[in-house]
């Protein structure tokens, strides 16, 4: 079988997703017969000229959000050369933390006041707004997370690099995937375009914490300890977004008492994750008095940054726009 040519690139991001690829450890050796790394600046030291010399890429894994004009150019160039493009991580999939910049019109203002063509720019020219990769080009597959978990990332790489051929090592990640996707992977069939390598239900559906009657009397910050290690974090006043977030991570955060932050994006049946959280929390306020309810609401800090920490650029309905400019 001919080896697939692979490119890995990060736009605006922390490069944790590239580290996540390296974190599959000894399994990297299993990729060698299937993939030839043709462009990976962070690890291999490739220059942009090396990419321009390539006429075709089989698979491109791209991480990071599109924040600058350089990011946009890189994404468009890689898309034009790639047969399959994977958005890797929350920034590439939903805009991630950089997408919170869209809350301020300053992004547009800075873009307008960027250096002119005849001026040597000191920093990359900002794009009009921060967007996910799918806001600029078509994405074939998404592996969510901040960063993606090893199992889901490995399943995606094995699937696309094997060009649909069944592999013996992919099955261990399938327990956290929808049944139809898991069956496709183990049968050696490429999933349909647009597939997300994650669950379909919300994190709460697979969370092992005890869920009782929710009564929200006061919100607590993540650094304030939960009182009961086995009880639902939301019921204890911690703003846990598990009821609106796509499952598939294995509950890594909630298992150690940290509330879900939403890095897998919204669950399949959720229209707007932030609106879902506002509705769920406000409906469980432990009071029927309007003034008391407002007093509870006033204790929340940075609602937009909490409920749309990773998804504001692409999954906040109030800030949505026609993304194809």
Short mmCIF file of C-alpha atoms in Angstrom, two decimals:
data_model
loop_
_atom_site.label_atom_id
_atom_site.label_comp_id
_atom_site.label_asym_id
_atom_site.label_seq_id
_atom_site.Cartn_x
_atom_site.Cartn_y
_atom_site.Cartn_z
CA UNK A 1 0.00 0.00 0.00
CA UNK A 2 1.32 3.44 -0.90
CA UNK A 3 2.10 5.57 2.14
CA UNK A 4 -0.13 8.60 2.63
CA UNK A 5 1.50 12.02 2.72
CA UNK A 6 0.71 13.82 5.98
CA UNK A 7 0.90 17.49 6.96
CA UNK A 8 0.43 18.93 10.46
CA UNK A 9 0.07 22.67 11.00
CA UNK A 10 -1.14 25.05 13.73
CA UNK A 11 -2.65 28.48 13.12
CA UNK A 12 -3.19 30.60 16.23
CA UNK A 13 -3.00 28.23 19.16
CA UNK A 14 -0.86 26.85 21.94
CA UNK A 15 0.40 23.79 19.98
CA UNK A 16 -0.96 21.42 22.63
CA UNK A 17 -2.79 19.56 19.85
CA UNK A 18 0.51 18.86 18.10
CA UNK A 19 1.87 17.58 21.41
CA UNK A 20 -1.25 15.38 21.64
CA UNK A 21 -0.27 13.73 18.36
CA UNK A 22 3.17 13.01 19.79
CA UNK A 23 1.53 11.72 22.96
CA UNK A 24 0.31 8.59 21.22
CA UNK A 25 3.84 7.46 22.14
CA UNK A 26 4.86 4.04 20.82
CA UNK A 27 1.88 4.01 18.48
CA UNK A 28 3.66 6.58 16.33
CA UNK A 29 5.71 3.66 15.03
CA UNK A 30 2.50 2.06 13.79
CA UNK A 31 1.89 5.09 11.59
CA UNK A 32 5.22 4.74 9.79
CA UNK A 33 4.06 2.13 7.24
CA UNK A 34 0.95 4.21 6.45
CA UNK A 35 2.21 7.80 6.54
CA UNK A 36 5.06 9.91 5.30
CA UNK A 37 5.37 13.26 7.09
CA UNK A 38 5.65 15.73 4.26
CA UNK A 39 5.13 18.97 6.20
CA UNK A 40 5.31 19.51 9.96
CA UNK A 41 7.16 22.73 10.83
CA UNK A 42 6.87 22.37 14.61
CA UNK A 43 8.52 18.94 14.73
CA UNK A 44 10.44 18.55 11.49
CA UNK A 45 11.50 22.15 10.97
CA UNK A 46 9.90 22.45 7.53
CA UNK A 47 9.70 25.89 5.96
CA UNK A 48 6.79 27.31 4.00
CA UNK A 49 8.79 26.81 0.80
CA UNK A 50 8.73 23.06 1.47
CA UNK A 51 4.95 23.10 1.33
CA UNK A 52 4.88 25.12 -1.87
CA UNK A 53 6.97 22.46 -3.56
CA UNK A 54 4.36 19.79 -2.75
CA UNK A 55 1.65 19.25 -5.32
CA UNK A 56 -0.60 17.00 -3.23
CA UNK A 57 -1.20 15.93 0.37
CA UNK A 58 -3.36 12.99 1.34
CA UNK A 59 -4.13 14.14 4.88
CA UNK A 60 -3.72 17.47 6.64
CA UNK A 61 -4.22 17.80 10.39
CA UNK A 62 -4.70 21.44 11.24
CA UNK A 63 -4.95 22.89 14.73
CA UNK A 64 -5.46 26.40 16.03
CA UNK A 65 -7.96 29.10 15.18
CA UNK A 66 -7.88 31.46 12.21
CA UNK A 67 -6.96 34.82 13.75
CA UNK A 68 -4.63 36.45 11.23
CA UNK A 69 -4.43 36.82 7.49
CA UNK A 70 -1.42 34.49 7.59
CA UNK A 71 -3.60 31.87 9.26
CA UNK A 72 -6.22 32.26 6.55
CA UNK A 73 -3.65 31.97 3.77
CA UNK A 74 -2.14 28.86 5.36
CA UNK A 75 -5.52 27.18 5.80
CA UNK A 76 -6.58 27.93 2.24
CA UNK A 77 -3.26 26.73 0.83
CA UNK A 78 -3.33 23.50 2.83
CA UNK A 79 -6.96 22.86 1.88
CA UNK A 80 -6.12 23.30 -1.78
CA UNK A 81 -3.39 20.68 -1.58
CA UNK A 82 -5.10 18.19 0.77
CA UNK A 83 -7.47 15.37 -0.04
CA UNK A 84 -8.64 15.07 3.60
CA UNK A 85 -8.49 17.83 6.20
CA UNK A 86 -8.95 17.20 9.94
CA UNK A 87 -9.74 20.03 12.34
CA UNK A 88 -7.81 18.98 15.44
CA UNK A 89 -8.76 20.44 18.80
CA UNK A 90 -11.24 23.01 20.07
CA UNK A 91 -9.55 26.01 18.42
CA UNK A 92 -9.63 24.50 14.94
CA UNK A 93 -13.09 23.02 15.45
CA UNK A 94 -14.93 25.88 17.19
CA UNK A 95 -12.58 28.88 17.44
CA UNK A 96 -11.44 27.94 20.94
CA UNK A 97 -10.13 30.44 23.45
CA UNK A 98 -8.90 32.85 20.72
CA UNK A 99 -12.54 33.10 19.57
CA UNK A 100 -13.46 35.00 22.74
CA UNK A 101 -11.85 38.02 21.08
CA UNK A 102 -15.01 38.28 18.96
CA UNK A 103 -16.82 39.63 22.03
CA UNK A 104 -15.03 42.93 21.44
CA UNK A 105 -15.34 45.03 18.29
CA UNK A 106 -11.65 45.88 18.75
CA UNK A 107 -10.83 42.91 16.51
CA UNK A 108 -12.43 44.70 13.57
CA UNK A 109 -10.79 48.00 14.54
CA UNK A 110 -7.30 46.51 14.79
CA UNK A 111 -7.75 44.81 11.44
CA UNK A 112 -8.69 48.13 9.84
CA UNK A 113 -5.69 49.91 11.39
CA UNK A 114 -3.16 47.22 10.46
CA UNK A 115 0.00 48.35 8.64
CA UNK A 116 -0.36 49.17 4.97
CA UNK A 117 1.34 47.10 2.30
CA UNK A 118 4.33 49.45 2.07
CA UNK A 119 4.94 49.37 5.83
CA UNK A 120 6.97 46.53 7.39
CA UNK A 121 4.51 44.85 9.77
CA UNK A 122 5.76 44.04 13.24
CA UNK A 123 2.99 41.51 13.85
CA UNK A 124 0.79 39.41 11.53
CA UNK A 125 -2.19 41.30 10.15
CA UNK A 126 -5.34 40.42 12.08
CA UNK A 127 -8.29 38.94 10.27
CA UNK A 128 -11.66 40.67 10.58
CA UNK A 129 -12.80 38.14 13.15
CA UNK A 130 -11.54 34.95 14.76
CA UNK A 131 -13.04 31.80 13.26
CA UNK A 132 -12.69 28.06 13.25
CA UNK A 133 -11.08 26.37 10.27
CA UNK A 134 -14.55 25.48 8.97
CA UNK A 135 -15.32 29.20 8.83
CA UNK A 136 -12.73 29.55 6.06
CA UNK A 137 -12.62 26.21 4.21
CA UNK A 138 -14.45 22.90 4.18
CA UNK A 139 -13.36 20.45 6.88
CA UNK A 140 -13.75 16.70 6.38
CA UNK A 141 -13.44 15.47 9.98
CA UNK A 142 -13.30 16.98 13.46
CA UNK A 143 -11.45 15.69 16.52
CA UNK A 144 -12.57 17.94 19.42
CA UNK A 145 -10.95 18.58 22.77
CA UNK A 146 -8.41 20.84 24.43
CA UNK A 147 -6.35 18.95 23.54
CA UNK A 148 -7.97 15.88 21.92
CA UNK A 149 -7.76 12.68 23.91
CA UNK A 150 -5.28 10.07 22.77
CA UNK A 151 -7.87 7.43 21.87
CA UNK A 152 -10.03 9.62 19.63
CA UNK A 153 -7.03 11.22 17.93
CA UNK A 154 -5.50 7.82 17.29
CA UNK A 155 -8.78 6.50 15.88
CA UNK A 156 -9.02 9.44 13.46
CA UNK A 157 -5.41 9.15 12.28
CA UNK A 158 -5.61 5.39 11.80
CA UNK A 159 -8.85 5.74 9.87
CA UNK A 160 -7.84 8.42 7.38
CA UNK A 161 -4.23 7.34 6.90
CA UNK A 162 -5.37 3.78 6.29
CA UNK A 163 -7.83 5.12 3.70
CA UNK A 164 -10.65 3.11 5.18
CA UNK A 165 -8.78 -0.15 5.61
CA UNK A 166 -9.54 -1.94 8.88
CA UNK A 167 -6.83 -1.78 11.53
CA UNK A 168 -6.30 -3.91 14.60
CA UNK A 169 -5.49 -1.03 16.93
CA UNK A 170 -8.41 1.30 16.27
CA UNK A 171 -11.01 -0.65 18.24
CA UNK A 172 -9.89 0.43 21.71
CA UNK A 173 -11.21 3.97 21.10
CA UNK A 174 -14.54 2.89 19.66
CA UNK A 175 -16.28 2.49 23.01
CA UNK A 176 -16.61 6.29 23.23
CA UNK A 177 -17.86 6.74 19.67
CA UNK A 178 -21.42 6.51 18.32
CA UNK A 179 -22.27 2.95 17.32
CA UNK A 180 -22.56 3.75 13.61
CA UNK A 181 -19.12 5.41 13.57
CA UNK A 182 -17.52 2.62 15.62
CA UNK A 183 -18.89 -0.01 13.25
CA UNK A 184 -17.58 1.92 10.24
CA UNK A 185 -14.10 2.16 11.73
CA UNK A 186 -13.80 -1.48 12.71
CA UNK A 187 -15.18 -2.53 9.31
CA UNK A 188 -12.61 -0.42 7.49
CA UNK A 189 -15.06 2.12 6.02
CA UNK A 190 -14.28 5.81 5.90
CA UNK A 191 -16.87 7.78 7.92
CA UNK A 192 -19.04 10.26 6.08
CA UNK A 193 -17.60 13.73 5.58
CA UNK A 194 -18.31 16.09 8.46
CA UNK A 195 -18.05 13.37 11.11
CA UNK A 196 -16.93 14.37 14.60
CA UNK A 197 -14.80 11.82 16.41
CA UNK A 198 -16.70 12.04 19.67
CA UNK A 199 -19.95 10.92 21.24
CA UNK A 200 -23.47 12.03 20.37
CA UNK A 201 -25.00 12.50 23.81
CA UNK A 202 -23.97 14.94 26.53
CA UNK A 203 -21.22 14.31 29.06
CA UNK A 204 -23.86 13.92 31.79
CA UNK A 205 -25.12 10.77 30.09
CA UNK A 206 -21.86 8.97 30.85
CA UNK A 207 -20.83 10.79 34.04
CA UNK A 208 -20.59 8.48 37.05
CA UNK A 209 -21.43 11.17 39.62
CA UNK A 210 -24.66 10.81 41.59
CA UNK A 211 -27.41 13.05 40.25
CA UNK A 212 -30.23 14.09 42.55
CA UNK A 213 -32.67 16.98 42.57
CA UNK A 214 -30.81 20.06 41.37
CA UNK A 215 -31.16 23.12 43.57
CA UNK A 216 -28.82 25.94 42.63
CA UNK A 217 -28.43 28.32 45.58
CA UNK A 218 -25.08 29.97 44.78
CA UNK A 219 -22.37 29.56 42.12
CA UNK A 220 -18.83 28.60 43.09
CA UNK A 221 -15.64 29.22 41.15
CA UNK A 222 -13.63 26.17 39.93
CA UNK A 223 -10.89 26.75 42.51
CA UNK A 224 -13.42 26.49 45.35
CA UNK A 225 -13.58 22.83 46.43
CA UNK A 226 -16.69 20.71 46.01
CA UNK A 227 -18.07 19.40 49.30
CA UNK A 228 -19.10 15.93 48.16
CA UNK A 229 -16.72 14.02 45.90
CA UNK A 230 -19.39 11.66 44.55
CA UNK A 231 -22.21 14.10 43.92
CA UNK A 232 -23.07 15.97 40.71
CA UNK A 233 -20.85 19.05 40.50
CA UNK A 234 -23.65 21.23 39.14
CA UNK A 235 -25.82 20.36 42.12
CA UNK A 236 -23.01 21.58 44.36
CA UNK A 237 -22.98 24.99 42.70
CA UNK A 238 -20.04 24.46 40.34
CA UNK A 239 -20.82 25.56 36.79
CA UNK A 240 -20.32 22.22 35.06
CA UNK A 241 -21.26 22.22 31.37
CA UNK A 242 -21.60 18.46 31.10
CA UNK A 243 -25.31 18.64 30.31
CA UNK A 244 -24.68 20.58 27.08
CA UNK A 245 -21.24 19.28 25.99
CA UNK A 246 -20.54 16.38 23.63
CA UNK A 247 -19.32 13.25 25.37
CA UNK A 248 -16.36 11.15 24.29
CA UNK A 249 -13.64 12.46 26.60
CA UNK A 250 -14.34 9.80 29.21
CA UNK A 251 -15.23 12.37 31.87
CA UNK A 252 -11.60 13.14 32.65
CA UNK A 253 -12.37 16.47 34.32
CA UNK A 254 -15.49 15.56 36.28
CA UNK A 255 -13.83 12.38 37.56
CA UNK A 256 -11.33 14.46 39.55
CA UNK A 257 -13.83 17.07 40.72
CA UNK A 258 -13.23 19.67 38.01
CA UNK A 259 -16.35 20.92 36.20
CA UNK A 260 -16.69 20.29 32.47
CA UNK A 261 -15.59 23.37 30.52
CA UNK A 262 -17.12 22.43 27.17
CA UNK A 263 -14.00 21.76 25.07
CA UNK A 264 -15.77 19.05 23.02
CA UNK A 265 -18.37 21.50 21.75
CA UNK A 266 -22.12 21.14 21.97
CA UNK A 267 -23.82 17.74 22.04
CA UNK A 268 -25.62 16.58 18.89
CA UNK A 269 -29.15 17.57 19.96
CA UNK A 270 -28.17 20.92 21.51
CA UNK A 271 -28.95 24.03 19.47
CA UNK A 272 -26.92 26.48 21.56
CA UNK A 273 -24.85 25.20 24.48
CA UNK A 274 -24.75 28.54 26.30
CA UNK A 275 -28.50 29.01 26.08
CA UNK A 276 -28.97 25.45 27.30
CA UNK A 277 -26.79 26.17 30.35
CA UNK A 278 -28.60 29.42 31.16
CA UNK A 279 -31.95 27.65 30.92
CA UNK A 280 -30.83 24.68 33.02
CA UNK A 281 -29.24 26.71 35.79
CA UNK A 282 -31.91 29.41 36.03
CA UNK A 283 -34.68 26.81 36.20
CA UNK A 284 -33.04 25.21 39.25
CA UNK A 285 -32.52 28.34 41.36
CA UNK A 286 -33.46 27.41 44.92
CA UNK A 287 -35.94 30.26 45.26
CA UNK A 288 -39.22 31.54 43.86
CA UNK A 289 -38.55 35.15 44.81
CA UNK A 290 -37.51 37.40 41.93
CA UNK A 291 -35.08 39.48 43.98
CA UNK A 292 -33.37 36.41 45.39
CA UNK A 293 -33.09 34.90 41.90
CA UNK A 294 -31.46 38.09 40.61
CA UNK A 295 -29.06 38.08 43.56
CA UNK A 296 -27.99 34.54 42.64
CA UNK A 297 -27.59 35.49 38.98
CA UNK A 298 -25.45 38.50 39.89
CA UNK A 299 -22.91 36.18 41.53
CA UNK A 300 -21.97 34.54 38.25
CA UNK A 301 -18.71 35.78 36.76
CA UNK A 302 -18.10 36.14 33.00
CA UNK A 303 -21.05 34.15 31.65
CA UNK A 304 -20.01 34.48 28.00
CA UNK A 305 -16.45 33.41 28.76
CA UNK A 306 -17.72 30.50 30.82
CA UNK A 307 -20.51 29.11 28.64
CA UNK A 308 -18.69 29.77 25.34
CA UNK A 309 -15.11 29.32 26.49
CA UNK A 310 -14.22 27.23 23.44
CA UNK A 311 -17.19 27.66 21.11
CA UNK A 312 -18.09 31.34 20.90
CA UNK A 313 -16.74 31.82 17.37
CA UNK A 314 -18.85 29.08 15.77
CA UNK A 315 -21.56 27.81 18.13
CA UNK A 316 -22.96 30.95 19.77
CA UNK A 317 -26.20 31.67 17.94
CA UNK A 318 -26.36 35.34 19.05
CA UNK A 319 -22.95 36.02 17.47
CA UNK A 320 -23.35 33.77 14.43
CA UNK A 321 -23.02 35.25 10.98
CA UNK A 322 -22.69 34.14 7.39
CA UNK A 323 -19.23 32.66 7.75
CA UNK A 324 -18.44 32.23 4.11
CA UNK A 325 -17.20 35.72 3.26
#
